[in-house]
Coordinates of C-alpha atoms in Angstrom, one line a residue:
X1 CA -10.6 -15.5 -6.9
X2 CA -7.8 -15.6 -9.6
X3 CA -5.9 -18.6 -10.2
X4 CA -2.4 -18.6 -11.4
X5 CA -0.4 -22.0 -12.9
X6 CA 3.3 -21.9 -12.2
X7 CA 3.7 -23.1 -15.6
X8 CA 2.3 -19.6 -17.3
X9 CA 4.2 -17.3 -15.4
X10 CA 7.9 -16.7 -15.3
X11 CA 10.2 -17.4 -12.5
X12 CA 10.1 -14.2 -10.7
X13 CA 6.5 -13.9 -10.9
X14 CA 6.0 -17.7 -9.5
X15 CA 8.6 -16.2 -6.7
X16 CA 6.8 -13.0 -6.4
X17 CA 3.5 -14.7 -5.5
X18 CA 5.0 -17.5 -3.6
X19 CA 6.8 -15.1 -1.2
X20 CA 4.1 -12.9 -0.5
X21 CA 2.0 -15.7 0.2
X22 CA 3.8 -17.8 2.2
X23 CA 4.4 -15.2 5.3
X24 CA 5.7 -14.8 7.6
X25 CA 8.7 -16.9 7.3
X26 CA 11.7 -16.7 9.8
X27 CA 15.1 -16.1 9.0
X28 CA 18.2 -18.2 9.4
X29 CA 21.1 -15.7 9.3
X30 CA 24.0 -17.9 8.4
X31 CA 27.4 -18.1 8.6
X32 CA 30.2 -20.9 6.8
X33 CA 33.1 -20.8 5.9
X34 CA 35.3 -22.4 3.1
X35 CA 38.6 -24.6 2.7
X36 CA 40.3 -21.8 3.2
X37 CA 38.9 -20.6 5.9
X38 CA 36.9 -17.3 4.7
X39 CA 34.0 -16.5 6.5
X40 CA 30.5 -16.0 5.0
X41 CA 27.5 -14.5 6.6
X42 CA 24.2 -14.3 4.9
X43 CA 20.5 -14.4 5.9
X44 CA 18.1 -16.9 3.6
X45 CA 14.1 -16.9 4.2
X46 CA 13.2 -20.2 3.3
X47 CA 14.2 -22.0 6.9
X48 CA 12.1 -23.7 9.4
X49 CA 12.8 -26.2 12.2
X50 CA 11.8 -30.2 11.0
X51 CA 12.6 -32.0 13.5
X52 CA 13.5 -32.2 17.6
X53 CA 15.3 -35.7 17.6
X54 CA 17.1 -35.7 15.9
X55 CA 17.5 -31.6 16.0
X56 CA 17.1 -31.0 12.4
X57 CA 17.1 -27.4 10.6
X58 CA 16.8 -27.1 6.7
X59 CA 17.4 -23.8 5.0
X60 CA 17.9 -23.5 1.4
X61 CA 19.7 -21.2 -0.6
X62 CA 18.6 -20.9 -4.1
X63 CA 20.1 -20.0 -7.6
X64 CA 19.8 -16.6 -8.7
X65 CA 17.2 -16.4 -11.1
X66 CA 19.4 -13.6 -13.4
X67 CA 21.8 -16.2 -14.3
X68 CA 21.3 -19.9 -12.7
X69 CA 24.8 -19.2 -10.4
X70 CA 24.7 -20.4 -6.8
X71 CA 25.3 -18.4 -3.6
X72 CA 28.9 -18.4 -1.6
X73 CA 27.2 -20.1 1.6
X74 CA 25.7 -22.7 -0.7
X75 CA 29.5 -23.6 -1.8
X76 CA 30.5 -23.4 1.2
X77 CA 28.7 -25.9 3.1
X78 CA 29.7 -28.1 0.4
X79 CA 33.2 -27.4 0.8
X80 CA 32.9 -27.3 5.1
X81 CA 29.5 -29.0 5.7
X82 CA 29.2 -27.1 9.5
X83 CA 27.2 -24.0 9.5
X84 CA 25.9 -21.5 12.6
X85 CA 22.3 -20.2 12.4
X86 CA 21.5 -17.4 14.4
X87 CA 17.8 -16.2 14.6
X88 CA 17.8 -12.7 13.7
X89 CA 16.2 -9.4 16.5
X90 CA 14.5 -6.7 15.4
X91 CA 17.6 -4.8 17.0
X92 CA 19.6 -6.5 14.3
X93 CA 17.8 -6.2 11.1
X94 CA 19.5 -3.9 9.2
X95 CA 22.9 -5.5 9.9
X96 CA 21.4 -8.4 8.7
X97 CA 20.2 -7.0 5.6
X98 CA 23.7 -5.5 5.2
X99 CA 25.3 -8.9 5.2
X100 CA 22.5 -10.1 2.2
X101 CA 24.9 -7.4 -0.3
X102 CA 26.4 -10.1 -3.0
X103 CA 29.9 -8.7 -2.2
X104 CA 32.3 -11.1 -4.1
X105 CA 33.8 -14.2 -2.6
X106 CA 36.5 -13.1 0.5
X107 CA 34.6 -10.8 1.5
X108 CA 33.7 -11.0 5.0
X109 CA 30.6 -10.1 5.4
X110 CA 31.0 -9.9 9.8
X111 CA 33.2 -7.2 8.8
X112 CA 30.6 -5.0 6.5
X113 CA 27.9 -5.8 8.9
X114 CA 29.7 -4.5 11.6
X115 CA 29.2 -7.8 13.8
X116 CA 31.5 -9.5 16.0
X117 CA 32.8 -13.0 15.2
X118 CA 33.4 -15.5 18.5
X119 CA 34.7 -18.8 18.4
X120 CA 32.2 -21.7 17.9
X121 CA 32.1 -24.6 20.3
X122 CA 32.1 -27.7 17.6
X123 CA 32.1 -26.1 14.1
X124 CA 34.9 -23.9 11.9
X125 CA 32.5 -21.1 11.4
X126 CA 32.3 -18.5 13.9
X127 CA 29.0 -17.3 15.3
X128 CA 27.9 -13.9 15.7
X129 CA 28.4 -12.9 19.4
X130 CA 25.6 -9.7 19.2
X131 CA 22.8 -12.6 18.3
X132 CA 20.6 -13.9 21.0
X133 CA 20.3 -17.4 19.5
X134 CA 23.1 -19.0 17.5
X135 CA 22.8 -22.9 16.8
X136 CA 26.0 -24.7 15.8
X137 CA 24.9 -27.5 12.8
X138 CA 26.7 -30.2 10.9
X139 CA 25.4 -30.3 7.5
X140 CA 23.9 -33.5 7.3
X141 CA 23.0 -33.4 3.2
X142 CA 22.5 -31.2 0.6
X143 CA 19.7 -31.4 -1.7
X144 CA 19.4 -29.6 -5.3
X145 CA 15.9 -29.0 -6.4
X146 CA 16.5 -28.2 -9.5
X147 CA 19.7 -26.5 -11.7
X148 CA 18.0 -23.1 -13.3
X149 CA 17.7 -20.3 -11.9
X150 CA 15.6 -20.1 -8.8
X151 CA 15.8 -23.5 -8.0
X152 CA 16.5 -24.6 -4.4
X153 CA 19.1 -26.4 -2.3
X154 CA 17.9 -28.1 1.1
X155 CA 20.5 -27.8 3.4
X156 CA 19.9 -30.3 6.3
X157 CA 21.3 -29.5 9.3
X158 CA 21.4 -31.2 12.8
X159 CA 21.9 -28.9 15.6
X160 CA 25.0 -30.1 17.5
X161 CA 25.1 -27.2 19.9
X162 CA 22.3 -23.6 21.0
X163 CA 24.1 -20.7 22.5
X164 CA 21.1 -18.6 24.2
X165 CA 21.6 -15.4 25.4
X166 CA 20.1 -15.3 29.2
X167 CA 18.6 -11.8 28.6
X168 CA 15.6 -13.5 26.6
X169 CA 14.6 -16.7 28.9
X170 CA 11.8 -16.3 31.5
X171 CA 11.3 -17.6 34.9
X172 CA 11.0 -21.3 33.9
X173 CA 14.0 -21.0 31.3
X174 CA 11.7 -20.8 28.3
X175 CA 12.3 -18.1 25.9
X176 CA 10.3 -15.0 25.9
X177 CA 8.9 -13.7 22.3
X178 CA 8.9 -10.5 23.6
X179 CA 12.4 -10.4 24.6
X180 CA 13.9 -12.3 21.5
X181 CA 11.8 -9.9 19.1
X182 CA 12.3 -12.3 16.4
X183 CA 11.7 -10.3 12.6
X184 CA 10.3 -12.3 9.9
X185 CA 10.2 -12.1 6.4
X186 CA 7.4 -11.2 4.0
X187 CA 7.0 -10.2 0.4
X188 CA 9.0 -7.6 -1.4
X189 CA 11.2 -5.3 0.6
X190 CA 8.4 -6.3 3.9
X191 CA 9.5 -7.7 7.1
X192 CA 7.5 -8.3 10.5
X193 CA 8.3 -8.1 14.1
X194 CA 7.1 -9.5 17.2
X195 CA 5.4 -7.0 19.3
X196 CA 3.5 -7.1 22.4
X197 CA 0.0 -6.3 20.5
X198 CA 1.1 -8.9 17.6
X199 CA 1.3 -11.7 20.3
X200 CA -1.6 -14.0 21.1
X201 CA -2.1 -17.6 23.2
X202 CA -4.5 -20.1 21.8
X203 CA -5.0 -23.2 23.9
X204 CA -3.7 -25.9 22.5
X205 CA -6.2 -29.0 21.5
X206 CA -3.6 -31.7 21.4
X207 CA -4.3 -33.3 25.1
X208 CA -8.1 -32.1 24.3
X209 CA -10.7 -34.0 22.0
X210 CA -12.6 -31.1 21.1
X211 CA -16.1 -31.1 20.0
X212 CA -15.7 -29.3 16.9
X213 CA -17.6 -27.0 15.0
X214 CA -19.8 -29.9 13.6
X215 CA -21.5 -30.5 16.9
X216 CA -22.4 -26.8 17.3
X217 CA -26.0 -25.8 17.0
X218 CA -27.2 -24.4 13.0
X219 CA -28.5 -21.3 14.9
X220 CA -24.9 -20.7 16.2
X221 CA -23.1 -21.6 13.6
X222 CA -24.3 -19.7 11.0
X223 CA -24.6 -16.8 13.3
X224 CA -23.7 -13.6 11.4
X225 CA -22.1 -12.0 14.1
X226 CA -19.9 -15.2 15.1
X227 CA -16.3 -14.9 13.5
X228 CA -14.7 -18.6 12.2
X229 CA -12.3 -17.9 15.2
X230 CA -14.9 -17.5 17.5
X231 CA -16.6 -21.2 16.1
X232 CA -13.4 -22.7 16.4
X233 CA -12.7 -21.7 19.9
X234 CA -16.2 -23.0 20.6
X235 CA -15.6 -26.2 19.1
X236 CA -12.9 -26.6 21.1
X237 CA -14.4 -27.6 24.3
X238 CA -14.4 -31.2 25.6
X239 CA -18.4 -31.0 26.9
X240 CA -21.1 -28.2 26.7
X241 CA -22.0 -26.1 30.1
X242 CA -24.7 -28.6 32.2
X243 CA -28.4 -28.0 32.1
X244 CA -28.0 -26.9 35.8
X245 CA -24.9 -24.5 34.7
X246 CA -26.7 -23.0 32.0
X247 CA -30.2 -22.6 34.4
X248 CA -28.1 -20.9 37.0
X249 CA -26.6 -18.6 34.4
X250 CA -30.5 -18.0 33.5
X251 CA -30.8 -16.2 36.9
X252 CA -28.1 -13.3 36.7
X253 CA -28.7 -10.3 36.5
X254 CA -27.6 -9.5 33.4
X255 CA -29.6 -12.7 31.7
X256 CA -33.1 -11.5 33.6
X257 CA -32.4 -8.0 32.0
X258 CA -32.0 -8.9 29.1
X259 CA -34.8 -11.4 29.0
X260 CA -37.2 -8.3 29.8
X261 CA -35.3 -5.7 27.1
X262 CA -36.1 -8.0 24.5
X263 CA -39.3 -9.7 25.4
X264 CA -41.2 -9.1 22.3
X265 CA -37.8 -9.0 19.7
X266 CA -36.7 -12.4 19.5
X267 CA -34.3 -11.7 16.7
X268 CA -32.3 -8.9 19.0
X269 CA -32.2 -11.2 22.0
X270 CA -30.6 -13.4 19.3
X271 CA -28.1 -11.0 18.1
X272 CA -27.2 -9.3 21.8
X273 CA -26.4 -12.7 23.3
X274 CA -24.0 -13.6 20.4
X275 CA -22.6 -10.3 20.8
X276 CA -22.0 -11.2 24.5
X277 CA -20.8 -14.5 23.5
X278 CA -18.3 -12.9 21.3
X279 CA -16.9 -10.7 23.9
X280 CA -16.6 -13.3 25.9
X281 CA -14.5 -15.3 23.8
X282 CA -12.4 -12.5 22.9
X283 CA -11.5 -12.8 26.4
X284 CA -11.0 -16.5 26.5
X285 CA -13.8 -17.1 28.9
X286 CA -14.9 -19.9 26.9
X287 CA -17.3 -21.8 29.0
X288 CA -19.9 -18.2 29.8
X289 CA -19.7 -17.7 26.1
X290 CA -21.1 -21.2 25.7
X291 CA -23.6 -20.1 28.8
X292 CA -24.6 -17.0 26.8
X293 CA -25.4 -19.0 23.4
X294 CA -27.5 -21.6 25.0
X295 CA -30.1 -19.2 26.8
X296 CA -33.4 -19.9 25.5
X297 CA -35.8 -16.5 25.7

């Protein structure tokens, strides 16, 4: 592995590495407006959701790293602390990326983009009516990190108002990661989008007090065929499979089969019930992968 310290490499390098590692990150596709009212719509990376009550949102535009100056939405949020984030479709992308060109203040960007501009509820800045989600803020505080270039400014925002398009809730009103097809950003000129092969449930251990991968047997632990995924699905199980459980399982078919296949080869008995195991988790049958790994030959 090769280490890197921050304090060796220049700015764009520490960026470089930074954004390539930390992936992927959503997008918060912003737009403000000034004291006189011109409208600015721009997409910044480094966003996430910090809290639910109260509704808080931080994104942070950062000096440019060319010449230390700051970004139009940055003054402007200082100027009109209201801003609307909209989460950013793959059906949207390249508008969005549009609206990143550094044209000079004025400018408005909904215009270059080709979006549509609608009213806002609460705030002065419009939202854009074409986005699924768009999340009216007051600007709570800004934060500098720093004043050269590439440093960072937290903007804190608390959610006053969501619009949410209709067209990507499900049945219970949740929405739908397939139908929002949310991009995200990665290194470089990379992005990612939500596709139906890219999406994946893990159950969640919060309600469960899992045994964890501490309390699971050497001999399956350090299993060769075993990925760390697999041990930490294991581990997340509240009890083991009964003695009776795992004695009825001993009398399938499949189990008497292979108990005659591998009779005098221990070590492939071994291997073909953590194989079985494995496909088992990988379809989230838990509790007969657990049955599989405590057969004794």
């Amino acid at each position: 592995m090769k280490t890197f310290y921050p304090k060796d490499l220049s700015t764009v390098e520490v960026q470089n590495l930074l954004q390539g590692a930390v992936t992927p990150r959503p997008i918060a596709f912003a737009s403000t407006v000034d004291k006189a009212g011109n409208v600015n719509l721009s997409p910044f990376s480094f966003f996430n959701m910090f809290s639910a009550n109260p509704p808080i949102l931080i994104f942070s535009p950062s000096r440019r790293v060319r010449d230390k100056t700051v970004k139009h939405t940055l003054e402007n949020v200082l100027e009109v602390p209201e801003v609307v984030i909209h989460i950013v479709g793959y059906d949207r992308v390249e508008q969005m990326s549009l609206a990143s060109t550094e044209y000079p203040k004025g400018v408005n960007e909904f215009v270059k983009a080709g979006l549509t501009p609608v009213k806002s509820d609460l705030i002065s800045p419009p939202r854009v009516k074409e986005a699924a989600v768009a999340l009216e803020c007051k600007v709570n505080e800004v934060k500098a990190l720093g004043t050269e270039g590439g440093a960072g400014n937290l903007v804190i925002c608390e959610v006053v108002a969501m619009h949410i398009s209709e067209s990507i809730l499900d049945e219970k009103g949740a929405i739908d990661p397939h139908k929002l097809s949310p991009v995200a950003r990665l290194g470089g000129s990379w992005y990612s989008k939500i596709t139906p092969d890219s999406l994946f449930q893990i159950p969640k251990p919060l309600t469960n007090l899992g045994i964890g991968v501490d309390q699971i047997p050497d001999e399956i632990k350090n299993s060769p065929i075993l990925s760390g995924n697999n041990l930490g699905r294991l581990g997340n199980v509240m009890v083991l499979p009964t003695v009776e459980e795992i004695s009825e399982f001993s009398n399938s078919e499949e189990i008497r089969e292979m108990r005659v296949r591998f009779k005098n080869d221990p070590d492939s008995w071994v291997d073909h019930l953590h194989l079985r195991a494995k496909e088992e988790l990988e379809k989230g049958n838990v509790e007969t992968a657990w049955k599989f790994l405590l057969q004794k030959q």
